[in-house]
GROMACS .gro file of C-alpha atoms in nm:
model
  442
    1MET     CA    1  -0.650  -1.606  -2.144
    2PRO     CA    2  -0.416  -1.840  -1.955
    3LEU     CA    3  -0.085  -1.715  -1.820
    4LEU     CA    4   0.193  -1.712  -2.079
    5SER     CA    5   0.448  -1.986  -2.014
    6PHE     CA    6   0.807  -1.865  -2.017
    7LYS     CA    7   0.947  -2.196  -1.895
    8ARG     CA    8   0.941  -2.355  -2.238
    9LEU     CA    9   1.086  -2.042  -2.396
   10ARG     CA   10   1.373  -2.044  -2.146
   11ALA     CA   11   1.439  -2.414  -2.206
   12TYR     CA   12   1.419  -2.357  -2.581
   13ILE     CA   13   1.682  -2.080  -2.581
   14ARG     CA   14   1.913  -2.259  -2.339
   15ARG     CA   15   1.888  -2.581  -2.539
   16ARG     CA   16   1.984  -2.404  -2.858
   17THR     CA   17   2.270  -2.212  -2.694
   18SER     CA   18   2.417  -2.515  -2.515
   19LYS     CA   19   2.771  -2.610  -2.613
   20GLY     CA   20   2.790  -2.870  -2.888
   21SER     CA   21   2.419  -2.861  -2.958
   22SER     CA   22   2.332  -2.989  -3.301
   23ALA     CA   23   2.072  -2.717  -3.319
   24ARG     CA   24   2.351  -2.463  -3.375
   25ARG     CA   25   2.419  -2.618  -3.714
   26LYS     CA   26   2.060  -2.598  -3.832
   27SER     CA   27   1.919  -2.333  -4.060
   28PRO     CA   28   1.853  -2.003  -3.884
   29THR     CA   29   1.509  -1.966  -4.041
   30PHE     CA   30   1.204  -2.015  -3.818
   31ASP     CA   31   0.840  -1.958  -3.890
   32ASN     CA   32   0.591  -1.797  -3.653
   33ALA     CA   33   0.428  -2.129  -3.568
   34ALA     CA   34   0.756  -2.260  -3.428
   35LEU     CA   35   0.803  -1.944  -3.226
   36ASN     CA   36   0.451  -1.970  -3.091
   37ARG     CA   37   0.509  -2.329  -2.987
   38ALA     CA   38   0.831  -2.228  -2.810
   39SER     CA   39   0.678  -1.943  -2.610
   40ASP     CA   40   0.313  -2.052  -2.586
   41MET     CA   41   0.213  -1.705  -2.703
   42PRO     CA   42  -0.108  -1.651  -2.899
   43SER     CA   43  -0.050  -1.614  -3.270
   44PRO     CA   44  -0.148  -1.243  -3.295
   45LEU     CA   45   0.125  -1.152  -3.048
   46ALA     CA   46   0.390  -1.311  -3.273
   47HIS     CA   47   0.335  -1.026  -3.523
   48ASN     CA   48   0.400  -0.763  -3.258
   49GLU     CA   49   0.696  -0.548  -3.356
   50VAL     CA   50   0.855  -0.566  -3.013
   51ILE     CA   51   0.836  -0.945  -2.997
   52GLN     CA   52   0.974  -0.985  -3.348
   53GLU     CA   53   1.279  -0.775  -3.265
   54ILE     CA   54   1.342  -0.955  -2.937
   55VAL     CA   55   1.304  -1.301  -3.090
   56MET     CA   56   1.531  -1.208  -3.379
   57GLY     CA   57   1.789  -1.086  -3.129
   58ALA     CA   58   1.759  -1.416  -2.945
   59MET     CA   59   1.808  -1.611  -3.267
   60GLY     CA   60   2.116  -1.402  -3.340
   61LEU     CA   61   2.258  -1.496  -3.001
   62ILE     CA   62   2.174  -1.863  -3.057
   63HIS     CA   63   2.338  -1.892  -3.398
   64GLY     CA   64   2.623  -1.648  -3.349
   65ARG     CA   65   2.551  -1.487  -3.687
   66ASP     CA   66   2.556  -1.127  -3.795
   67ASN     CA   67   2.222  -1.147  -3.972
   68VAL     CA   68   1.932  -1.375  -3.895
   69HIS     CA   69   1.612  -1.400  -4.096
   70ILE     CA   70   1.279  -1.505  -3.956
   71SER     CA   71   1.003  -1.605  -4.191
   72THR     CA   72   0.694  -1.396  -4.122
   73SER     CA   73   0.409  -1.568  -4.299
   74SER     CA   74   0.177  -1.270  -4.262
   75PRO     CA   75  -0.133  -1.234  -4.479
   76ASN     CA   76   0.014  -0.936  -4.666
   77GLY     CA   77   0.316  -1.136  -4.778
   78GLN     CA   78   0.574  -0.948  -4.573
   79LYS     CA   79   0.930  -1.053  -4.655
   80ASP     CA   80   1.194  -1.184  -4.420
   81ILE     CA   81   1.340  -0.916  -4.194
   82PRO     CA   82   1.713  -0.908  -4.107
   83THR     CA   83   1.822  -0.830  -3.754
   84ALA     CA   84   2.103  -0.620  -3.617
   85THR     CA   85   2.438  -0.772  -3.524
   86PRO     CA   86   2.396  -0.982  -3.207
   87LYS     CA   87   2.570  -0.878  -2.888
   88PRO     CA   88   2.750  -1.086  -2.623
   89ARG     CA   89   2.532  -1.263  -2.368
   90ARG     CA   90   2.535  -1.000  -2.091
   91ALA     CA   91   2.499  -0.717  -2.339
   92PHE     CA   92   2.212  -0.900  -2.504
   93VAL     CA   93   2.012  -0.912  -2.183
   94GLU     CA   94   2.063  -0.538  -2.141
   95HIS     CA   95   1.970  -0.486  -2.505
   96PHE     CA   96   1.660  -0.701  -2.454
   97GLN     CA   97   1.539  -0.481  -2.170
   98SER     CA   98   1.628  -0.155  -2.343
   99GLU     CA   99   1.439  -0.262  -2.655
  100LEU     CA  100   1.125  -0.314  -2.451
  101ARG     CA  101   1.168   0.019  -2.277
  102ASP     CA  102   1.218   0.200  -2.606
  103LYS     CA  103   0.922   0.038  -2.777
  104THR     CA  104   0.664   0.050  -2.499
  105MET     CA  105   0.646   0.279  -2.202
  106VAL     CA  106   0.777   0.122  -1.882
  107PRO     CA  107   0.579   0.264  -1.586
  108ASN     CA  108   0.890   0.326  -1.374
  109ALA     CA  109   1.061   0.522  -1.648
  110PRO     CA  110   0.847   0.833  -1.704
  111GLY     CA  111   1.127   1.018  -1.884
  112ARG     CA  112   1.130   0.788  -2.188
  113GLN     CA  113   0.926   0.854  -2.495
  114SER     CA  114   0.595   0.682  -2.445
  115HIS     CA  115   0.446   0.435  -2.690
  116PHE     CA  116   0.216   0.298  -2.422
  117ARG     CA  117  -0.121   0.187  -2.551
  118HIS     CA  118  -0.367   0.444  -2.421
  119ASN     CA  119  -0.668   0.243  -2.538
  120ILE     CA  120  -0.721  -0.126  -2.473
  121GLU     CA  121  -1.021  -0.340  -2.564
  122CYS     CA  122  -1.068  -0.664  -2.374
  123ASP     CA  123  -1.370  -0.883  -2.295
  124GLY     CA  124  -1.611  -0.624  -2.431
  125HIS     CA  125  -1.456  -0.338  -2.233
  126ASN     CA  126  -1.286  -0.035  -2.383
  127TYR     CA  127  -1.036   0.115  -2.139
  128ARG     CA  128  -0.893   0.462  -2.202
  129PHE     CA  129  -0.591   0.529  -1.982
  130SER     CA  130  -0.528   0.861  -1.813
  131ARG     CA  131  -0.287   0.987  -1.549
  132VAL     CA  132  -0.075   0.788  -1.304
  133LEU     CA  133  -0.230   0.754  -0.958
  134GLY     CA  134   0.060   0.581  -0.784
  135ARG     CA  135   0.382   0.390  -0.841
  136GLY     CA  136   0.510   0.065  -0.698
  137ALA     CA  137   0.813  -0.160  -0.723
  138HIS     CA  138   0.719  -0.320  -1.056
  139GLY     CA  139   0.445  -0.102  -1.202
  140VAL     CA  140   0.194   0.174  -1.159
  141VAL     CA  141  -0.174   0.233  -1.090
  142ARG     CA  142  -0.339   0.439  -1.363
  143LEU     CA  143  -0.672   0.612  -1.381
  144ALA     CA  144  -0.874   0.478  -1.673
  145TYR     CA  145  -1.223   0.514  -1.812
  146ASP     CA  146  -1.432   0.210  -1.897
  147GLY     CA  147  -1.638   0.327  -2.192
  148SER     CA  148  -1.856   0.016  -2.199
  149LYS     CA  149  -1.971   0.070  -1.838
  150ASP     CA  150  -1.944   0.451  -1.836
  151ARG     CA  151  -1.735   0.458  -1.519
  152PRO     CA  152  -1.383   0.546  -1.403
  153VAL     CA  153  -1.164   0.258  -1.288
  154ALA     CA  154  -0.816   0.212  -1.147
  155ILE     CA  155  -0.591  -0.028  -1.338
  156LYS     CA  156  -0.280  -0.168  -1.175
  157ILE     CA  157  -0.024  -0.222  -1.452
  158ILE     CA  158   0.251  -0.464  -1.351
  159ASP     CA  159   0.562  -0.473  -1.566
  160ARG     CA  160   0.652  -0.836  -1.622
  161THR     CA  161   0.994  -0.747  -1.771
  162GLN     CA  162   1.138  -0.591  -1.456
  163LEU     CA  163   1.284  -0.916  -1.322
  164LEU     CA  164   1.449  -1.097  -1.612
  165ILE     CA  165   1.721  -1.350  -1.678
  166ASP     CA  166   1.771  -1.401  -2.050
  167GLY     CA  167   1.431  -1.247  -2.107
  168VAL     CA  168   1.233  -1.464  -1.867
  169PRO     CA  169   1.112  -1.389  -1.513
  170VAL     CA  170   1.342  -1.476  -1.226
  171ALA     CA  171   1.244  -1.812  -1.077
  172LYS     CA  172   1.229  -1.883  -0.705
  173ASP     CA  173   1.312  -2.247  -0.769
  174GLU     CA  174   1.334  -2.501  -1.047
  175GLY     CA  175   0.960  -2.556  -1.070
  176GLU     CA  176   0.814  -2.209  -1.037
  177ASP     CA  177   0.843  -1.872  -1.201
  178GLY     CA  178   0.836  -1.671  -0.878
  179TYR     CA  179   0.748  -1.334  -1.024
  180ILE     CA  180   0.445  -1.470  -1.207
  181SER     CA  181   0.339  -1.670  -0.901
  182ASP     CA  182   0.335  -1.345  -0.701
  183ILE     CA  183   0.095  -1.196  -0.956
  184CYS     CA  184  -0.121  -1.508  -0.936
  185ARG     CA  185  -0.130  -1.481  -0.557
  186GLU     CA  186  -0.236  -1.116  -0.569
  187ARG     CA  187  -0.505  -1.196  -0.824
  188HIS     CA  188  -0.629  -1.487  -0.611
  189ALA     CA  189  -0.639  -1.267  -0.300
  190LEU     CA  190  -0.838  -1.001  -0.485
  191LYS     CA  191  -1.086  -1.262  -0.608
  192LEU     CA  192  -1.129  -1.385  -0.250
  193ALA     CA  193  -1.180  -1.028  -0.131
  194GLY     CA  194  -1.460  -0.986  -0.383
  195ALA     CA  195  -1.608  -1.324  -0.291
  196THR     CA  196  -1.654  -1.213   0.071
  197GLY     CA  197  -1.923  -0.968  -0.036
  198SER     CA  198  -1.789  -0.717   0.216
  199PRO     CA  199  -1.851  -0.352   0.120
  200PHE     CA  200  -1.517  -0.270   0.282
  201LEU     CA  201  -1.312  -0.483   0.040
  202PRO     CA  202  -1.248  -0.419  -0.331
  203THR     CA  203  -1.374  -0.621  -0.626
  204LEU     CA  204  -1.146  -0.736  -0.906
  205LEU     CA  205  -1.341  -0.615  -1.208
  206SER     CA  206  -1.115  -0.771  -1.469
  207PHE     CA  207  -0.772  -0.923  -1.528
  208PHE     CA  208  -0.588  -0.943  -1.860
  209GLN     CA  209  -0.233  -0.932  -1.995
  210ASP     CA  210  -0.010  -0.879  -2.292
  211PHE     CA  211   0.357  -0.962  -2.356
  212GLN     CA  212   0.489  -0.692  -2.122
  213TYR     CA  213   0.218  -0.613  -1.866
  214PHE     CA  214  -0.042  -0.764  -1.637
  215TYR     CA  215  -0.355  -0.551  -1.589
  216LEU     CA  216  -0.568  -0.565  -1.273
  217VAL     CA  217  -0.887  -0.359  -1.307
  218MET     CA  218  -1.043  -0.235  -0.983
  219PRO     CA  219  -1.293   0.033  -0.874
  220ARG     CA  220  -1.159   0.387  -0.861
  221TYR     CA  221  -1.110   0.547  -0.519
  222TYR     CA  222  -0.987   0.904  -0.495
  223ILE     CA  223  -0.873   0.969  -0.138
  224SER     CA  224  -0.700   0.758   0.125
  225LEU     CA  225  -0.709   0.761   0.503
  226SER     CA  226  -0.356   0.897   0.484
  227ASP     CA  227  -0.494   1.200   0.298
  228ARG     CA  228  -0.755   1.247   0.568
  229LEU     CA  229  -0.491   1.240   0.841
  230GLU     CA  230  -0.277   1.489   0.649
  231GLU     CA  231  -0.578   1.719   0.623
  232LEU     CA  232  -0.631   1.705   0.999
  233ARG     CA  233  -0.262   1.769   1.062
  234SER     CA  234  -0.260   2.070   0.832
  235LEU     CA  235  -0.563   2.210   1.016
  236LYS     CA  236  -0.419   2.106   1.355
  237GLN     CA  237  -0.742   1.924   1.437
  238VAL     CA  238  -0.809   1.597   1.617
  239MET     CA  239  -1.019   1.315   1.478
  240TYR     CA  240  -1.341   1.301   1.675
  241MET     CA  241  -1.419   0.977   1.854
  242ALA     CA  242  -1.733   0.912   1.648
  243GLU     CA  243  -1.534   0.929   1.325
  244LEU     CA  244  -1.252   0.719   1.468
  245ARG     CA  245  -1.497   0.459   1.597
  246LEU     CA  246  -1.671   0.419   1.261
  247HIS     CA  247  -1.347   0.397   1.063
  248ALA     CA  248  -1.206   0.147   1.313
  249ALA     CA  249  -1.521  -0.065   1.287
  250GLU     CA  250  -1.505  -0.071   0.907
  251ILE     CA  251  -1.139  -0.177   0.916
  252VAL     CA  252  -1.224  -0.454   1.165
  253LEU     CA  253  -1.506  -0.583   0.943
  254ALA     CA  254  -1.282  -0.579   0.635
  255VAL     CA  255  -1.005  -0.775   0.807
  256GLU     CA  256  -1.252  -1.014   0.969
  257ALA     CA  257  -1.404  -1.098   0.629
  258LEU     CA  258  -1.059  -1.158   0.481
  259HIS     CA  259  -0.950  -1.386   0.763
  260HIS     CA  260  -1.274  -1.583   0.737
  261TYR     CA  261  -1.175  -1.671   0.378
  262GLY     CA  262  -0.818  -1.759   0.475
  263CYS     CA  263  -0.666  -1.442   0.333
  264PHE     CA  264  -0.421  -1.222   0.525
  265HIS     CA  265  -0.349  -0.873   0.399
  266CYS     CA  266  -0.001  -0.822   0.553
  267ASP     CA  267   0.019  -0.451   0.460
  268ILE     CA  268  -0.257  -0.265   0.646
  269LYS     CA  269  -0.173   0.105   0.664
  270PRO     CA  270  -0.351   0.440   0.601
  271GLU     CA  271  -0.225   0.454   0.240
  272ASN     CA  272  -0.405   0.125   0.167
  273LEU     CA  273  -0.736   0.235   0.317
  274MET     CA  274  -0.935   0.428   0.058
  275PHE     CA  275  -1.258   0.625   0.089
  276THR     CA  276  -1.556   0.550  -0.131
  277ASP     CA  277  -1.765   0.833  -0.271
  278HIS     CA  278  -1.996   0.786   0.029
  279GLY     CA  279  -1.719   0.822   0.286
  280HIS     CA  280  -1.672   0.456   0.383
  281LEU     CA  281  -1.333   0.283   0.397
  282VAL     CA  282  -1.214   0.006   0.164
  283LEU     CA  283  -0.896  -0.197   0.224
  284VAL     CA  284  -0.694  -0.214  -0.101
  285ASP     CA  285  -0.356  -0.331  -0.239
  286PHE     CA  286  -0.319  -0.707  -0.203
  287SER     CA  287   0.031  -0.729  -0.350
  288LEU     CA  288   0.168  -0.873  -0.023
  289ALA     CA  289  -0.139  -1.072   0.078
  290GLU     CA  290  -0.107  -1.437   0.177
  291VAL     CA  291  -0.373  -1.699   0.111
  292GLY     CA  292  -0.375  -2.022   0.307
  293SER     CA  293  -0.283  -2.114   0.661
  294GLY     CA  294  -0.161  -1.766   0.751
  295ILE     CA  295   0.177  -1.890   0.876
  296LEU     CA  296   0.429  -1.642   0.738
  297GLU     CA  297   0.804  -1.679   0.708
  298ALA     CA  298   1.015  -1.465   0.940
  299GLY     CA  299   1.180  -1.149   0.816
  300GLY     CA  300   0.871  -0.935   0.804
  301ARG     CA  301   0.627  -0.872   0.524
  302GLY     CA  302   0.479  -0.526   0.493
  303THR     CA  303   0.574  -0.167   0.569
  304PRO     CA  304   0.817  -0.077   0.850
  305GLY     CA  305   0.624   0.044   1.151
  306TYR     CA  306   0.328  -0.181   1.074
  307ILE     CA  307   0.521  -0.510   1.091
  308PRO     CA  308   0.463  -0.685   1.426
  309PRO     CA  309   0.759  -0.732   1.663
  310GLU     CA  310   0.742  -1.112   1.641
  311ALA     CA  311   0.824  -1.095   1.269
  312LEU     CA  312   1.166  -0.948   1.345
  313ASP     CA  313   1.269  -1.113   1.671
  314GLY     CA  314   1.445  -1.416   1.525
  315ARG     CA  315   1.165  -1.672   1.504
  316THR     CA  316   1.122  -1.872   1.187
  317HIS     CA  317   0.749  -1.814   1.140
  318TYR     CA  318   0.472  -1.590   1.270
  319SER     CA  319   0.095  -1.559   1.239
  320GLY     CA  320  -0.058  -1.351   0.961
  321HIS     CA  321  -0.376  -1.326   1.169
  322ALA     CA  322  -0.194  -1.163   1.461
  323ALA     CA  323   0.014  -0.949   1.224
  324ASP     CA  324  -0.295  -0.791   1.067
  325ILE     CA  325  -0.437  -0.718   1.413
  326TYR     CA  326  -0.114  -0.544   1.515
  327ALA     CA  327  -0.118  -0.331   1.197
  328MET     CA  328  -0.478  -0.232   1.271
  329GLY     CA  329  -0.361  -0.110   1.610
  330VAL     CA  330  -0.094   0.110   1.451
  331VAL     CA  331  -0.352   0.262   1.214
  332LEU     CA  332  -0.588   0.333   1.504
  333LEU     CA  333  -0.297   0.486   1.695
  334GLN     CA  334  -0.231   0.729   1.409
  335MET     CA  335  -0.597   0.832   1.402
  336TYR     CA  336  -0.602   0.857   1.781
  337LEU     CA  337  -0.291   1.078   1.802
  338CYS     CA  338  -0.381   1.309   1.514
  339PRO     CA  339  -0.275   1.588   1.456
  340ARG     CA  340   0.065   1.462   1.576
  341GLN     CA  341   0.304   1.397   1.287
  342ASN     CA  342   0.425   1.049   1.196
  343ASP     CA  343   0.776   1.158   1.292
  344ASP     CA  344   0.650   1.175   1.650
  345ILE     CA  345   0.517   0.817   1.630
  346PHE     CA  346   0.784   0.631   1.429
  347ASN     CA  347   1.162   0.647   1.458
  348GLY     CA  348   1.408   0.648   1.170
  349ASN     CA  349   1.375   0.271   1.128
  350GLY     CA  350   0.997   0.290   1.114
  351ASP     CA  351   0.945   0.140   1.460
  352VAL     CA  352   0.667   0.272   1.684
  353THR     CA  353   0.833   0.461   1.967
  354VAL     CA  354   0.540   0.633   2.136
  355SER     CA  355   0.393   0.484   2.453
  356VAL     CA  356   0.024   0.423   2.393
  357LYS     CA  357  -0.076   0.460   2.758
  358ALA     CA  358   0.119   0.784   2.793
  359THR     CA  359  -0.086   0.940   2.511
  360TRP     CA  360  -0.432   0.865   2.647
  361HIS     CA  361  -0.656   1.166   2.619
  362HIS     CA  362  -0.876   1.273   2.906
  363ASN     CA  363  -1.186   1.051   2.933
  364GLU     CA  364  -1.069   0.841   2.635
  365GLU     CA  365  -0.903   0.557   2.822
  366VAL     CA  366  -1.128   0.301   2.653
  367ALA     CA  367  -0.995   0.390   2.307
  368GLY     CA  368  -0.638   0.388   2.433
  369ASN     CA  369  -0.693   0.053   2.601
  370LEU     CA  370  -0.814  -0.103   2.274
  371ILE     CA  371  -0.510   0.028   2.086
  372GLN     CA  372  -0.282  -0.106   2.356
  373GLU     CA  373  -0.441  -0.452   2.331
  374LEU     CA  374  -0.415  -0.448   1.951
  375MET     CA  375  -0.046  -0.358   1.970
  376GLU     CA  376   0.043  -0.609   2.241
  377LYS     CA  377   0.402  -0.718   2.169
  378ASN     CA  378   0.334  -1.078   2.266
  379PRO     CA  379   0.122  -1.224   1.983
  380ASP     CA  380  -0.017  -1.491   2.217
  381LEU     CA  381  -0.163  -1.219   2.440
  382ARG     CA  382  -0.280  -0.993   2.156
  383ILE     CA  383  -0.656  -0.941   2.148
  384PRO     CA  384  -0.823  -1.184   1.900
  385MET     CA  385  -1.064  -1.073   1.630
  386GLY     CA  386  -1.374  -1.210   1.801
  387VAL     CA  387  -1.304  -1.016   2.120
  388ILE     CA  388  -1.234  -0.688   1.940
  389LYS     CA  389  -1.598  -0.641   1.842
  390ALA     CA  390  -1.708  -0.687   2.204
  391HIS     CA  391  -1.458  -0.433   2.337
  392PRO     CA  392  -1.613  -0.143   2.537
  393PHE     CA  393  -1.484   0.100   2.275
  394PHE     CA  394  -1.742  -0.045   2.032
  395HIS     CA  395  -2.001  -0.208   2.255
  396PRO     CA  396  -2.275  -0.103   2.323
  397THR     CA  397  -2.220   0.226   2.138
  398LEU     CA  398  -2.194   0.073   1.792
  399ASP     CA  399  -2.447  -0.140   1.607
  400TRP     CA  400  -2.232  -0.380   1.403
  401CYS     CA  401  -2.520  -0.484   1.178
  402LYS     CA  402  -2.580  -0.124   1.075
  403VAL     CA  403  -2.210  -0.076   1.006
  404GLN     CA  404  -2.201  -0.392   0.792
  405ASN     CA  405  -2.507  -0.276   0.597
  406MET     CA  406  -2.354   0.071   0.558
  407GLU     CA  407  -2.645   0.231   0.739
  408CYS     CA  408  -2.416   0.448   0.951
  409GLY     CA  409  -2.362   0.786   0.796
  410PRO     CA  410  -1.995   0.891   0.785
  411ILE     CA  411  -1.878   1.209   0.954
  412ARG     CA  412  -1.709   1.336   0.639
  413VAL     CA  413  -1.755   1.250   0.274
  414PRO     CA  414  -1.480   1.299   0.013
  415CYS     CA  415  -1.555   1.522  -0.282
  416ALA     CA  416  -1.606   1.248  -0.541
  417SER     CA  417  -1.582   1.490  -0.833
  418SER     CA  418  -1.226   1.586  -0.743
  419GLU     CA  419  -0.961   1.454  -0.983
  420THR     CA  420  -0.670   1.599  -0.788
  421HIS     CA  421  -0.477   1.408  -0.530
  422HIS     CA  422  -0.515   1.673  -0.264
  423THR     CA  423  -0.568   1.645   0.106
  424ARG     CA  424  -0.845   1.899   0.143
  425ASN     CA  425  -1.106   1.699  -0.043
  426PHE     CA  426  -1.350   1.629   0.240
  427HIS     CA  427  -1.662   1.812   0.340
  428SER     CA  428  -1.832   1.763   0.672
  429THR     CA  429  -2.177   1.610   0.704
  430VAL     CA  430  -2.195   1.716   1.070
  431ARG     CA  431  -2.387   2.027   1.173
  432HIS     CA  432  -2.330   2.042   1.545
  433HIS     CA  433  -2.045   1.953   1.776
  434SER     CA  434  -2.282   1.746   1.989
  435GLU     CA  435  -2.352   1.518   1.693
  436VAL     CA  436  -1.982   1.446   1.656
  437ASN     CA  437  -1.937   1.337   2.015
  438GLY     CA  438  -2.262   1.143   2.016
  439THR     CA  439  -2.332   0.794   1.891
  440MET     CA  440  -2.391   0.740   1.520
  441CYS     CA  441  -2.510   0.381   1.503
  442THR     CA  442  -2.723   0.298   1.803
   0.00000   0.00000   0.00000
């Protein structure tokens, strides 16, 4: 289904509300076909209760009448339905949003009575929604079950009504609905991630939408690298070099595959690195990803602490390639310093305050040297992707082909059957301490 066009709907409402418009003197009766032409919405959606109420409210605003009738030429012969008394313009926008929130559950408003559709059928798939896995700025990620494929999935539900002016998404400029373009960019980035064929990047299983939400269907992952670090901190344990080396290699391969396809993640952090059931890492959440040249506008894109210094030093643009490499360095630093808390690494503004060289462990200078090169403040001197794989931390200990083919057994595997978001969900696959300190992929 193509993206719904709100541009024509916005122009339609503004044209009819403009001062002196002859349209104000026309009859206030409209059929569903006219409404469909105005909003480019498929005909079945025009019979949706929420849309009918919103459109009737809009017609009340347009005509300045207390009661407006809309002809609903439904098969069962339903009669015209009167609307409530229209409100002033500002109040109408608030009423518009509140109507949506009352009729369908808005992800960011868990306290409201939910009329959210818990079952959705689309493209031969039957999705049954379950609990919320995480929340974002404009939506949530929900656990769902795909009955047609007999598998759990994660569905990112993005609320398209969060940024509205007169019921349409806020536009960045005259020719683009910015909010919708952000969704398109995320979808495009996810499709590129799947096209790489990398086992360390997610696959967009499906994408569909209705009047209020966009739905991005992705594989279900239960535990993040952040959970793993919290587990180690709670146990006051370090992350062994073999485990750190494998996780670092998988992150490098994921980012390398993305950059090869002209995609830059821009938000690499432990929370966005998820474990598969077999204990391998996958880089997720492409809501801030950039596709194209990789030249990003200044101001910083991402999470404080993982944004490179050059993004905040006053320059107009910076490299997405170098930014992802810097963020990788911060992630490796957190694994390297575990079980130290994040409060010991980041200050109140989210900036990295710890000196990498001052934290080198005994006989682990090679790992510390790699992190220092990844986090080089000068982007022109920062280690490039091609050189990372040849760094002594990886070479000759690691066999990159075996890592790419997932032939390297992970140190710990998450308990895939666990449905709770809990940190202690790993079990060790290592029997002896010597195996941990040894090489895994030679």
